CSV table of C-alpha atoms in Angstrom, one decimal:
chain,number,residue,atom,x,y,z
A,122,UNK,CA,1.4,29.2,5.6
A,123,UNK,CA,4.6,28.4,2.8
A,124,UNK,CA,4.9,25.2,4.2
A,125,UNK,CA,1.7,24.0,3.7
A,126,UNK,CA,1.5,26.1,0.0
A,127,UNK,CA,5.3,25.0,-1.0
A,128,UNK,CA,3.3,20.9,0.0
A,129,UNK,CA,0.2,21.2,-1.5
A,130,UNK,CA,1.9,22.5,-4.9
A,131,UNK,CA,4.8,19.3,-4.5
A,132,UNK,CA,1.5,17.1,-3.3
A,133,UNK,CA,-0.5,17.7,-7.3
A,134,UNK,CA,2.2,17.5,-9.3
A,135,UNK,CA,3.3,14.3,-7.3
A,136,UNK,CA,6.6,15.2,-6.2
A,137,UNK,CA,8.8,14.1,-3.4
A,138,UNK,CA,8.6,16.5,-0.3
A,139,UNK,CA,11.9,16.9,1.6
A,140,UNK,CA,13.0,15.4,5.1
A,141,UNK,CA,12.5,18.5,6.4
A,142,UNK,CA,9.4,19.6,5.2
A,143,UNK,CA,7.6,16.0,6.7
A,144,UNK,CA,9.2,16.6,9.7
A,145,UNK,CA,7.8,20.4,9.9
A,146,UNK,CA,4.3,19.1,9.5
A,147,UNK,CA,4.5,16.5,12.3
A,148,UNK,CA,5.9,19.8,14.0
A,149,UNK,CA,2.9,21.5,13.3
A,150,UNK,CA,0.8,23.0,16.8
A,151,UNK,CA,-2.6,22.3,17.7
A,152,UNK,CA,-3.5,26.1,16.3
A,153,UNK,CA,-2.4,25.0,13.0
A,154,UNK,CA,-4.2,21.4,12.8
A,155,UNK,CA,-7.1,22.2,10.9
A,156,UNK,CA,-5.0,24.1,8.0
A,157,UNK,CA,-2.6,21.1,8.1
A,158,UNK,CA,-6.3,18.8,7.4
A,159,UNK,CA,-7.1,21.1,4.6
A,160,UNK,CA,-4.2,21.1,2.7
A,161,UNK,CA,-3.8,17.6,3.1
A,162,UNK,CA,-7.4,17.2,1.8
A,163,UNK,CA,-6.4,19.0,-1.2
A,164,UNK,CA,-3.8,16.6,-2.3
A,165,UNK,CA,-5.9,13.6,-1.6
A,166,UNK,CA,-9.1,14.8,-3.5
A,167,UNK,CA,-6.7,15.7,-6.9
A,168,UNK,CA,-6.0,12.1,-6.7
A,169,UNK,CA,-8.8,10.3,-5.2
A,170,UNK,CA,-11.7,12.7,-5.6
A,171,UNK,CA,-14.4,11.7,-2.6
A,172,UNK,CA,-14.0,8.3,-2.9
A,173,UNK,CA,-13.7,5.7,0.1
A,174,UNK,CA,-12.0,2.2,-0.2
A,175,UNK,CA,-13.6,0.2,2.1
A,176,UNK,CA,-11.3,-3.0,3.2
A,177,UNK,CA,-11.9,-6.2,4.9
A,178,UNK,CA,-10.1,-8.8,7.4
A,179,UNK,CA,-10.1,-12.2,7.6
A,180,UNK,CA,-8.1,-13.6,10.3
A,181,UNK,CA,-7.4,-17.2,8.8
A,182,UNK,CA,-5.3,-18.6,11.7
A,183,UNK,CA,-5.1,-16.6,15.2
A,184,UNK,CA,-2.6,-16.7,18.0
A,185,UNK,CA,0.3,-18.9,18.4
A,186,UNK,CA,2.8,-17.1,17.0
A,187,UNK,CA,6.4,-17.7,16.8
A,188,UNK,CA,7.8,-14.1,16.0
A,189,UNK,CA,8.6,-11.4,18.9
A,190,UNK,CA,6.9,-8.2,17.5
A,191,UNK,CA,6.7,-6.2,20.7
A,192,UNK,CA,3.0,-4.9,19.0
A,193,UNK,CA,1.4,-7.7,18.5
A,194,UNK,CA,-1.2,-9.7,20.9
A,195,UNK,CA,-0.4,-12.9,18.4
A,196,UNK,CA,3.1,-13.1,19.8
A,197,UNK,CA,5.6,-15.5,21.0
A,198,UNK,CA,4.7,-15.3,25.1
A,199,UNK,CA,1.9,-13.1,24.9
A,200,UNK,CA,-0.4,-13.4,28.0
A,201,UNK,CA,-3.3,-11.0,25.7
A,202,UNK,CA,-6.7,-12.8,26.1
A,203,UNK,CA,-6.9,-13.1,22.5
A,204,UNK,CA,-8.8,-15.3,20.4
A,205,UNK,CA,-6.5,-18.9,19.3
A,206,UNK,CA,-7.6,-21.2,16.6
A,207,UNK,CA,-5.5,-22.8,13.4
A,208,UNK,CA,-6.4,-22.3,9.5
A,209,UNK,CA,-10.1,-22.0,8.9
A,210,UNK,CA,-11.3,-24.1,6.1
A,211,UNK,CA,-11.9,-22.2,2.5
A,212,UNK,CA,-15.6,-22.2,3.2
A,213,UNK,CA,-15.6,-20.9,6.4
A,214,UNK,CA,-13.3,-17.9,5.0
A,215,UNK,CA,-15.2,-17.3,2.3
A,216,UNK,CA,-18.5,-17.4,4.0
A,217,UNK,CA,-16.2,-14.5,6.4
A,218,UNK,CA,-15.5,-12.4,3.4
A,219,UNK,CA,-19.2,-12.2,2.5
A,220,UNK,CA,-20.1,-10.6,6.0
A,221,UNK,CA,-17.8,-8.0,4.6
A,222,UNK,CA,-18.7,-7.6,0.9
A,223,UNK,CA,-22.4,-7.8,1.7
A,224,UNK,CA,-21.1,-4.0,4.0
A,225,UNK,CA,-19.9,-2.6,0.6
A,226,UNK,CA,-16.0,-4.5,1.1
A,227,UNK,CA,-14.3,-4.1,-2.4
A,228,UNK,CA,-10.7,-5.8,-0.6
A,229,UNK,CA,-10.6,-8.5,1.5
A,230,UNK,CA,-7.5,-9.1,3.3
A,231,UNK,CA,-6.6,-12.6,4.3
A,232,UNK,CA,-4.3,-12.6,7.3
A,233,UNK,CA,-2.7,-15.5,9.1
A,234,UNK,CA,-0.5,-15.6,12.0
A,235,UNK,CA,3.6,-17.1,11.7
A,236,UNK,CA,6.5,-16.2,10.2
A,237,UNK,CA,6.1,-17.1,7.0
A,238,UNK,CA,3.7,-19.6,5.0
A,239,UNK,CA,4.9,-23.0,4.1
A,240,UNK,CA,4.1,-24.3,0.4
A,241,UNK,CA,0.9,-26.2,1.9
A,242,UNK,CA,0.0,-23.1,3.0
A,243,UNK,CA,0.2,-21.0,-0.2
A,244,UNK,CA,-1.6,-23.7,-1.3
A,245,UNK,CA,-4.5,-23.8,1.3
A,246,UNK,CA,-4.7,-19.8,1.1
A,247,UNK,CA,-5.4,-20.6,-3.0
A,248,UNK,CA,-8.4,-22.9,-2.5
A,249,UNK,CA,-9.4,-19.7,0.2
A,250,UNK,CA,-9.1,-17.4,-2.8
A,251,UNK,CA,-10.8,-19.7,-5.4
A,252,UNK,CA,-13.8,-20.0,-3.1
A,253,UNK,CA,-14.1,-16.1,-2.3
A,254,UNK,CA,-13.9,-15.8,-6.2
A,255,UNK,CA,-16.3,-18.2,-7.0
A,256,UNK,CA,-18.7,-15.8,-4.8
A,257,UNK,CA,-17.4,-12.7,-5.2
A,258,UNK,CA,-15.4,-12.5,-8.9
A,259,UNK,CA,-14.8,-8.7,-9.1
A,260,UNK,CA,-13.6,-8.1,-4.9
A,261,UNK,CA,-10.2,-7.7,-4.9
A,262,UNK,CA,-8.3,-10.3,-2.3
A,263,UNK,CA,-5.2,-9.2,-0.6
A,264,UNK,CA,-2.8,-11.9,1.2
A,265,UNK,CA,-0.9,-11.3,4.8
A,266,UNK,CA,1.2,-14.4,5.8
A,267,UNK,CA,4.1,-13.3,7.0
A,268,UNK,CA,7.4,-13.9,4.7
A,269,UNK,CA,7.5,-15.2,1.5
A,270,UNK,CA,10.2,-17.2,0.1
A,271,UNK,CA,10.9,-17.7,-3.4
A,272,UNK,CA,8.4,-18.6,-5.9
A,273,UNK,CA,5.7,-18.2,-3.1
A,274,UNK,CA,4.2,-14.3,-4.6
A,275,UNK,CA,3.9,-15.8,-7.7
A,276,UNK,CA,2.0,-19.1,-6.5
A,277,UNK,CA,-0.1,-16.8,-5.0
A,278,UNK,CA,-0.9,-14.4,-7.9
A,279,UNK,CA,-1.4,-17.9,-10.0
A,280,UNK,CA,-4.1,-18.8,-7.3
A,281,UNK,CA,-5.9,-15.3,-8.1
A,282,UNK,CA,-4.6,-13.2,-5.4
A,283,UNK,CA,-4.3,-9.2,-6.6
A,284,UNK,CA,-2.2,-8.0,-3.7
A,285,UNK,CA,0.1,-8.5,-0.7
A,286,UNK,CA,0.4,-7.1,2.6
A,287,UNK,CA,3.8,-6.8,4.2
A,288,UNK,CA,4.1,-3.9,6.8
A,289,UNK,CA,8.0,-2.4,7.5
A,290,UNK,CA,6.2,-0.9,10.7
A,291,UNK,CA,9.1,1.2,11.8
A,292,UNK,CA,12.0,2.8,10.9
A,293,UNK,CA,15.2,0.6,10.3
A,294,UNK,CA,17.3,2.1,12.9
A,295,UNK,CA,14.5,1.2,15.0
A,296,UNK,CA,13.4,-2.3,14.3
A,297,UNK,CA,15.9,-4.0,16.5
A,298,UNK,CA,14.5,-2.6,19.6
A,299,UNK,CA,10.8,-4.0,18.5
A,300,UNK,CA,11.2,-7.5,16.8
A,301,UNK,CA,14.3,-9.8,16.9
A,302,UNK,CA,13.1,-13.3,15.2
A,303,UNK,CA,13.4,-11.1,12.1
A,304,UNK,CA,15.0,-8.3,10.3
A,305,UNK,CA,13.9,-5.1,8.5
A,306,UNK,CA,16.0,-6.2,5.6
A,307,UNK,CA,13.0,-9.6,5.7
A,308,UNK,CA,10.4,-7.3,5.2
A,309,UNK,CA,11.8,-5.1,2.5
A,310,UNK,CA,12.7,-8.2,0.7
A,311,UNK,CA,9.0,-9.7,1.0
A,312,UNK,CA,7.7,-6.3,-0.1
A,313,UNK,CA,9.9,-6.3,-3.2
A,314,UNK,CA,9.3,-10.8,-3.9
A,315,UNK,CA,5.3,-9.0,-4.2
A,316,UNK,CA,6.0,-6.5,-6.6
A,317,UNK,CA,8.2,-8.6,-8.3
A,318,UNK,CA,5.6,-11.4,-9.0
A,319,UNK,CA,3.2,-9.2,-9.9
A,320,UNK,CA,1.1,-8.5,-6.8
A,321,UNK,CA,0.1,-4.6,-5.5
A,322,UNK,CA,2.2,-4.1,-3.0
A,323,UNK,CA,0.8,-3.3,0.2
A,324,UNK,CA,3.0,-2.0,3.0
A,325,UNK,CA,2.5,0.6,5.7
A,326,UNK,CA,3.7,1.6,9.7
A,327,UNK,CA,2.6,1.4,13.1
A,328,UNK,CA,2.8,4.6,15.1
A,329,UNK,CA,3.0,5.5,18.6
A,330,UNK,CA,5.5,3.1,19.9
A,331,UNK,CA,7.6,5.4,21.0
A,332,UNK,CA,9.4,6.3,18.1
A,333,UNK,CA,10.8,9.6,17.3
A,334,UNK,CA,9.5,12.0,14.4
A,335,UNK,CA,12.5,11.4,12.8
A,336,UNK,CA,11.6,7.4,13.2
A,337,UNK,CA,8.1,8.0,11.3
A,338,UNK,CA,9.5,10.4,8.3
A,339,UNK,CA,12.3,7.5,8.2
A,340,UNK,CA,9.9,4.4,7.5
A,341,UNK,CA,7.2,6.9,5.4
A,342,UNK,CA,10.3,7.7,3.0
A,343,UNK,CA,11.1,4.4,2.9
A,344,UNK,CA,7.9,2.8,1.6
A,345,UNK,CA,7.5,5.7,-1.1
A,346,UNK,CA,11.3,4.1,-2.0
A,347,UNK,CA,9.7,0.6,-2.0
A,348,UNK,CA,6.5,2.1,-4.2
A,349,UNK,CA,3.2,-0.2,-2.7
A,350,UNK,CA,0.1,1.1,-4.3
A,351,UNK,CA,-1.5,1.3,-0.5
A,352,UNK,CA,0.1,2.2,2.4
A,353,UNK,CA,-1.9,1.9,6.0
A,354,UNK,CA,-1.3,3.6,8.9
A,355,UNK,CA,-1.8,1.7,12.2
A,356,UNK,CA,-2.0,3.3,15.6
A,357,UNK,CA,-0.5,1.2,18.4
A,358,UNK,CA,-3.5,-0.1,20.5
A,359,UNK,CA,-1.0,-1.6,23.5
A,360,UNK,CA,-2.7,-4.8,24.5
A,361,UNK,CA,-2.3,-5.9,28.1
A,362,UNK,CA,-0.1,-9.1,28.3
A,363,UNK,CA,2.1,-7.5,25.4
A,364,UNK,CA,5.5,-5.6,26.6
A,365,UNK,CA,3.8,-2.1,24.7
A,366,UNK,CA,1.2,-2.3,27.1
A,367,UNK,CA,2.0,0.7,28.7
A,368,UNK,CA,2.9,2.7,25.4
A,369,UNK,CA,-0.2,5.1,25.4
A,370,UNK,CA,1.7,8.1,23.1
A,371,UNK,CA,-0.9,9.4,20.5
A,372,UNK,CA,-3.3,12.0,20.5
A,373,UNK,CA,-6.2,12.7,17.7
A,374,UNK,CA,-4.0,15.6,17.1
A,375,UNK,CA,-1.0,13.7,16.8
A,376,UNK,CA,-2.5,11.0,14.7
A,377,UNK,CA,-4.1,13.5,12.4
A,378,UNK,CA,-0.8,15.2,11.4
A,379,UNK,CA,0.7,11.5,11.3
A,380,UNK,CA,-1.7,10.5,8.7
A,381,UNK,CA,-1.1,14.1,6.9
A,382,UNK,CA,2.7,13.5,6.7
A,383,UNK,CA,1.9,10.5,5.0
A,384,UNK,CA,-0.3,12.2,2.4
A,385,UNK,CA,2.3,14.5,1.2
A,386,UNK,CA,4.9,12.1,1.2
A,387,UNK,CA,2.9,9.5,-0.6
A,388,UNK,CA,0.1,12.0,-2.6
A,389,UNK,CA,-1.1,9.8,-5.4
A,390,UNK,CA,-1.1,6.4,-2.8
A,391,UNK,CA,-3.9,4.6,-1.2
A,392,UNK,CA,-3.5,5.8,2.2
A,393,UNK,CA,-5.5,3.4,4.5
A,394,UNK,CA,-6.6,4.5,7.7
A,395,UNK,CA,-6.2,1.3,9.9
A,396,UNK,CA,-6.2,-0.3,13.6
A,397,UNK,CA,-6.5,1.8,15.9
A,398,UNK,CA,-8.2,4.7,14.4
A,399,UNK,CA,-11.3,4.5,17.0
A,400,UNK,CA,-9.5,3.9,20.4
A,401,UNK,CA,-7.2,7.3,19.3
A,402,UNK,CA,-9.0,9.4,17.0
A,403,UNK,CA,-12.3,8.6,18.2
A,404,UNK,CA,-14.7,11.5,17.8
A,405,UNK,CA,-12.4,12.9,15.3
A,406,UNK,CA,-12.6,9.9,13.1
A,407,UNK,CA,-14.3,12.1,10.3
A,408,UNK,CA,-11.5,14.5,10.0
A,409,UNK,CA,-9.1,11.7,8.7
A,410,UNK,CA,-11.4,10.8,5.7
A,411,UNK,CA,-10.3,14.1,4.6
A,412,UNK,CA,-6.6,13.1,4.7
A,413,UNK,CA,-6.8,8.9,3.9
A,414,UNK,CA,-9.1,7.1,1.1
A,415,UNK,CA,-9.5,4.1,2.3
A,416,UNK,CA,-10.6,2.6,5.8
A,417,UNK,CA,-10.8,-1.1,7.3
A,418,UNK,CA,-14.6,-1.8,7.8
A,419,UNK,CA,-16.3,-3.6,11.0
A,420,UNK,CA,-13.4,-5.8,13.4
A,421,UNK,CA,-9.7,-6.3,13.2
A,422,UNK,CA,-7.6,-9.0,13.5
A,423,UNK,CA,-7.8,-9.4,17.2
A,424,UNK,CA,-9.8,-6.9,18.3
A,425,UNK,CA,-12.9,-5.1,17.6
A,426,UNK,CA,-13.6,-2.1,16.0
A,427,UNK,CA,-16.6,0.3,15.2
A,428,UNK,CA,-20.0,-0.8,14.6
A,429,UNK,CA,-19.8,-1.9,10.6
A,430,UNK,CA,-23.1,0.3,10.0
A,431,UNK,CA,-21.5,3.3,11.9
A,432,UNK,CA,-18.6,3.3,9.7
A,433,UNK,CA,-20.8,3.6,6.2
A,434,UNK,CA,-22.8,6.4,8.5
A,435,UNK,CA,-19.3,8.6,8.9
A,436,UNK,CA,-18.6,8.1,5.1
A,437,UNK,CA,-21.7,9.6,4.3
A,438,UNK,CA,-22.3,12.4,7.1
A,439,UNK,CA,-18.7,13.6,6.1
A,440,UNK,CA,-19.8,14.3,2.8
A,441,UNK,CA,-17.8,11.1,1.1
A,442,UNK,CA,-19.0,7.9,-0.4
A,443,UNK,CA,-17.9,4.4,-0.6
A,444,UNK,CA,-15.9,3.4,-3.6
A,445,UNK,CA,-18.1,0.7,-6.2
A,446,UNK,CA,-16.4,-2.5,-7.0
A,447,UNK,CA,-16.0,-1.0,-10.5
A,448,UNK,CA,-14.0,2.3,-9.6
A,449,UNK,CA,-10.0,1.6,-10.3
A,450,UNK,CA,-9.0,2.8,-6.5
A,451,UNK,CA,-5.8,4.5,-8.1
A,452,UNK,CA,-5.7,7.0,-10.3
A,453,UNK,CA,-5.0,6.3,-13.9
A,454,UNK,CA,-1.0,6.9,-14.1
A,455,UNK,CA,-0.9,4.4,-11.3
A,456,UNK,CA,-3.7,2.1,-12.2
A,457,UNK,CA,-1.7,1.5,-15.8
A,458,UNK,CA,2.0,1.3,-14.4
A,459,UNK,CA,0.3,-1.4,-12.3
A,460,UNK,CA,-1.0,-3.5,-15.2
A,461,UNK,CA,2.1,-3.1,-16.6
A,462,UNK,CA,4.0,-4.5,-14.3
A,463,UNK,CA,1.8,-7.3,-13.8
A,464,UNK,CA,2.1,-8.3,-17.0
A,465,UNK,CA,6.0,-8.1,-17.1
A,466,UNK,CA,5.5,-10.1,-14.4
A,467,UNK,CA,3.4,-12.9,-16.3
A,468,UNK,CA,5.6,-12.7,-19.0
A,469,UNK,CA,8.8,-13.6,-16.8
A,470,UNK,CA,6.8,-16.8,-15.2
A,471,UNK,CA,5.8,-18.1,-18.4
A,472,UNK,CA,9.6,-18.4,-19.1
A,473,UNK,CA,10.6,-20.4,-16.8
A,474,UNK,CA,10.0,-22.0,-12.7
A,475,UNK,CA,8.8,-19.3,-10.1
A,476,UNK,CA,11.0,-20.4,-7.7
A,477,UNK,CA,12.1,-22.5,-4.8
A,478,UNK,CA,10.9,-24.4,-2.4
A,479,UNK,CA,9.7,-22.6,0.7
A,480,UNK,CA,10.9,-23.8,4.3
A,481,UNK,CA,8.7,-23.4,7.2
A,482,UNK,CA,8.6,-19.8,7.8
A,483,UNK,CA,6.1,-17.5,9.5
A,484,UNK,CA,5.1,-13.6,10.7
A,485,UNK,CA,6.4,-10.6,9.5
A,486,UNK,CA,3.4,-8.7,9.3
A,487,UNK,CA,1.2,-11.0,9.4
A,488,UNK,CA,0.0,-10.7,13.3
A,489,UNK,CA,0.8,-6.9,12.9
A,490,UNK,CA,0.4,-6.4,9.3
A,491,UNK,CA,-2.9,-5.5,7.8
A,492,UNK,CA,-3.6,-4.6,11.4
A,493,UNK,CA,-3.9,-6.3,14.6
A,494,UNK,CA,-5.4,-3.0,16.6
A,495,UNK,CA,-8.3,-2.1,16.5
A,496,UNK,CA,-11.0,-0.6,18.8
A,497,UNK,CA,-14.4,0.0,19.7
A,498,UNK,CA,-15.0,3.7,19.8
A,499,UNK,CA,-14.2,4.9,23.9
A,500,UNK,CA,-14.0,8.5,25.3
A,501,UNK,CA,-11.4,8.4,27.5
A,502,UNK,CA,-7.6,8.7,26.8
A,503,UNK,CA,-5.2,6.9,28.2
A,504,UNK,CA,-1.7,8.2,30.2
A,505,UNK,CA,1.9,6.8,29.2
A,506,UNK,CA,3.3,4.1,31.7
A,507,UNK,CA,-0.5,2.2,32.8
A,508,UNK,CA,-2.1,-0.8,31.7
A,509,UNK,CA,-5.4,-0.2,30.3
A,510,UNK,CA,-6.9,-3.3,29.6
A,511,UNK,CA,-10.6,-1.6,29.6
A,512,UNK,CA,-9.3,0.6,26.7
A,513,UNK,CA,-8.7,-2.7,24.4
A,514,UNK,CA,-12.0,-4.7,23.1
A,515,UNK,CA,-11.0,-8.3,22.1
A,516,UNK,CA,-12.4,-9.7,19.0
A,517,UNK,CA,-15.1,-12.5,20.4
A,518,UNK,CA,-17.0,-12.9,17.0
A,519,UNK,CA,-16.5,-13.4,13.6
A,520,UNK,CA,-13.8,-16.0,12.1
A,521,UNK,CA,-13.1,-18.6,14.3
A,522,UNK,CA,-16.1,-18.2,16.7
A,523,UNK,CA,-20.2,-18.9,16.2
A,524,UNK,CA,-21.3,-15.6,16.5
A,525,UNK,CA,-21.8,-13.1,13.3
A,526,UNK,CA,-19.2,-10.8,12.6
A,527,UNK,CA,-18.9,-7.1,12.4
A,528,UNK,CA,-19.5,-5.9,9.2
């Protein structure tokens, strides 16, 4: 089909589809699915080969949040039967990120509940890092508190931290109707404080909250504006006790050509497959390696997800296999603009302070940001307008219980 030709050719020579083009594929029928897979696939092997990118969470503080993001089981008035506990000590997360190194982790994503992180905080998250590093001196550590303030990214890339996560979620005509403690314009602005200091920029979407196509092409277009190096894709898993709970939207169909939208628009980007991908992909969980190069491996934030083992087991049935520790994740154009920056970045420190003081500030996307929504693998689907509490697993192990975690 031209569409999928006039893509793929756009897709190699990394050039910007148009509006109407992403729209077309999320337009796509059920007929045309697998075509849609395969010329996504294209795009994503020119730039990424066979390689998986295996990431993994840490959730430092859980619960207790003072944000109002409608998706999120951490927030303000949540009823979700979710796990609560305050800042785990740097040992504690560091003996964490092993669980998920030793199940072939190269990222580990440090996530914390709240608006934003106060200076004690950036500074409790550093000793995290330093003791992760001590242990583990080539995995890459990626940091999701919430909103940053000034000087904060760079405190945090002085403290050893090679990336930040800061999700826009949704589209910006959109965002009212799902958050109000914050604005869209905070989370651009946290995105852009990363890249500015520095980090890799991390920043992707949650889908199936009832936004429109033109919603999803809106926030997609948006972050390949805002240029992270790794975008993930959640898919809503609507927690009971949250007001999405009755916001069952998505099909495996529907996510699939989701995730390929995202692949054309942003061909050269890490495109992480993230919560939710077992509750609404499930059996068809192998099909999206063909799309996304990176996955989150064992639990989420809040919830649990796929059997750690069974997640290395669909890497290699489907033909792919995990990326080493020593394997640059992007491809070299991207991998050099990065160090570039970076050291633009070090270069502008060394002149002068890194900023302000930070007030006490808190979420963003940290209870919804790397993501929150995951899923053990379940074979029924849900219907739009019920509750289905028996469709959402809550995390009960790992950080901040006694049992081991899933990895």
């Amino acid at each position: 089909m031209d569409l999928l030709n006039t893509l793929v050719d756009k897709g190699l020579r990394r050039e910007l589809p148009t509006r109407e083009e992403a729209l077309a594929v999320l337009a796509t029928s059920d007929d045309e699915l697998l075509d849609v897979v395969a010329a996504a696939g294209k795009v994503r092997r020119q730039w990424f080969g066979r390689r998986v990118k295996l990431n993994y969470l840490v959730n430092l503080k859980s619960g207790l949040c003072p944000e109002d993001c409608s998706y999120c089981s951490q927030r303000l008035g949540s009823k979700a039967d979710i796990l609560k506990y305050t800042w785990l000590k740097p040992e504690e997360a560091s003996a964490a990120a092993a669980a998920g190194v030793a199940g072939g982790a190269k990222r580990v994503c440090l996530v914390a509940s709240g608006r934003g992180p106060t200076d004690r905080d950036v500074e409790r998250v550093g000793r995290t890092i330093e003791a992760i590093k001590e242990q583990n001196e080539d995995i890459e550590v990626c940091a999701c508190l919430g909103l940053l303030t000034d000087g904060q990214a760079e405190r945090l890339k002085d403290a050893g931290a090679d990336a930040y996560n800061h999700n826009l979620n949704t589209s910006e005509a959109t965002y009212g109707q799902i958050t109000k403690t914050h604005t869209y314009a905070d989370r651009v602005d946290t995105v852009q404080k990363a890249h500015a200091a520095g980090l890799s920029a991390c920043s992707g979407l949650i889908a199936g909250m009832g936004e429109s196509d033109e919603d999803l092409v809106d926030v997609v277009f948006s972050l390949r504006e805002l240029d992270p190096d790794s975008v993930p894709v959640n898919f809503l898993i609507p927690f009971e006790g949250t007001p999405l709970a009755k916001e069952w939207n998505l099909t495996p169909q529907r996510c699939l050509r989701i995730l390929a939208m995202v692949r054309f628009v942003c061909p050269d980007i890490e495109v992480r497959l993230a919560g939710g991908r077992e509750v609404h992909l499930r059996s068809m969980q192998p099909l999206a390696l063909q799309v996304v190069n990176s996955i989150f491996l064992g639990d989420y934030l809040t919830s649990e997800g796929q059997a750690g083992q069974a997640d290395l087991d669909m890497i290699a049935d489907a033909g792919f296999e995990v990326e080493g520790a020593g394997t640059s994740s992007l491809p070299a154009h991207r991998a050099d603009a990065a160090a570039a920056a970076a050291a633009a970045a070090a270069a502008s420190a060394s002149h002068g302070p890194c900023g302000s003081a930070a007030a006490e500030a808190g979420c963003g996307s940290a209870c919804g940001g790397c993501s929150g929504h995951g899923h053990e693998a379940v074979p029924a689907q849900a219907e739009p307008g019920e509750v289905r509490p028996d469709l959402v697993a809550v995390r009960r192990r790992g950080a901040g219980t006694d049992l081991a975690p899933n990895a």
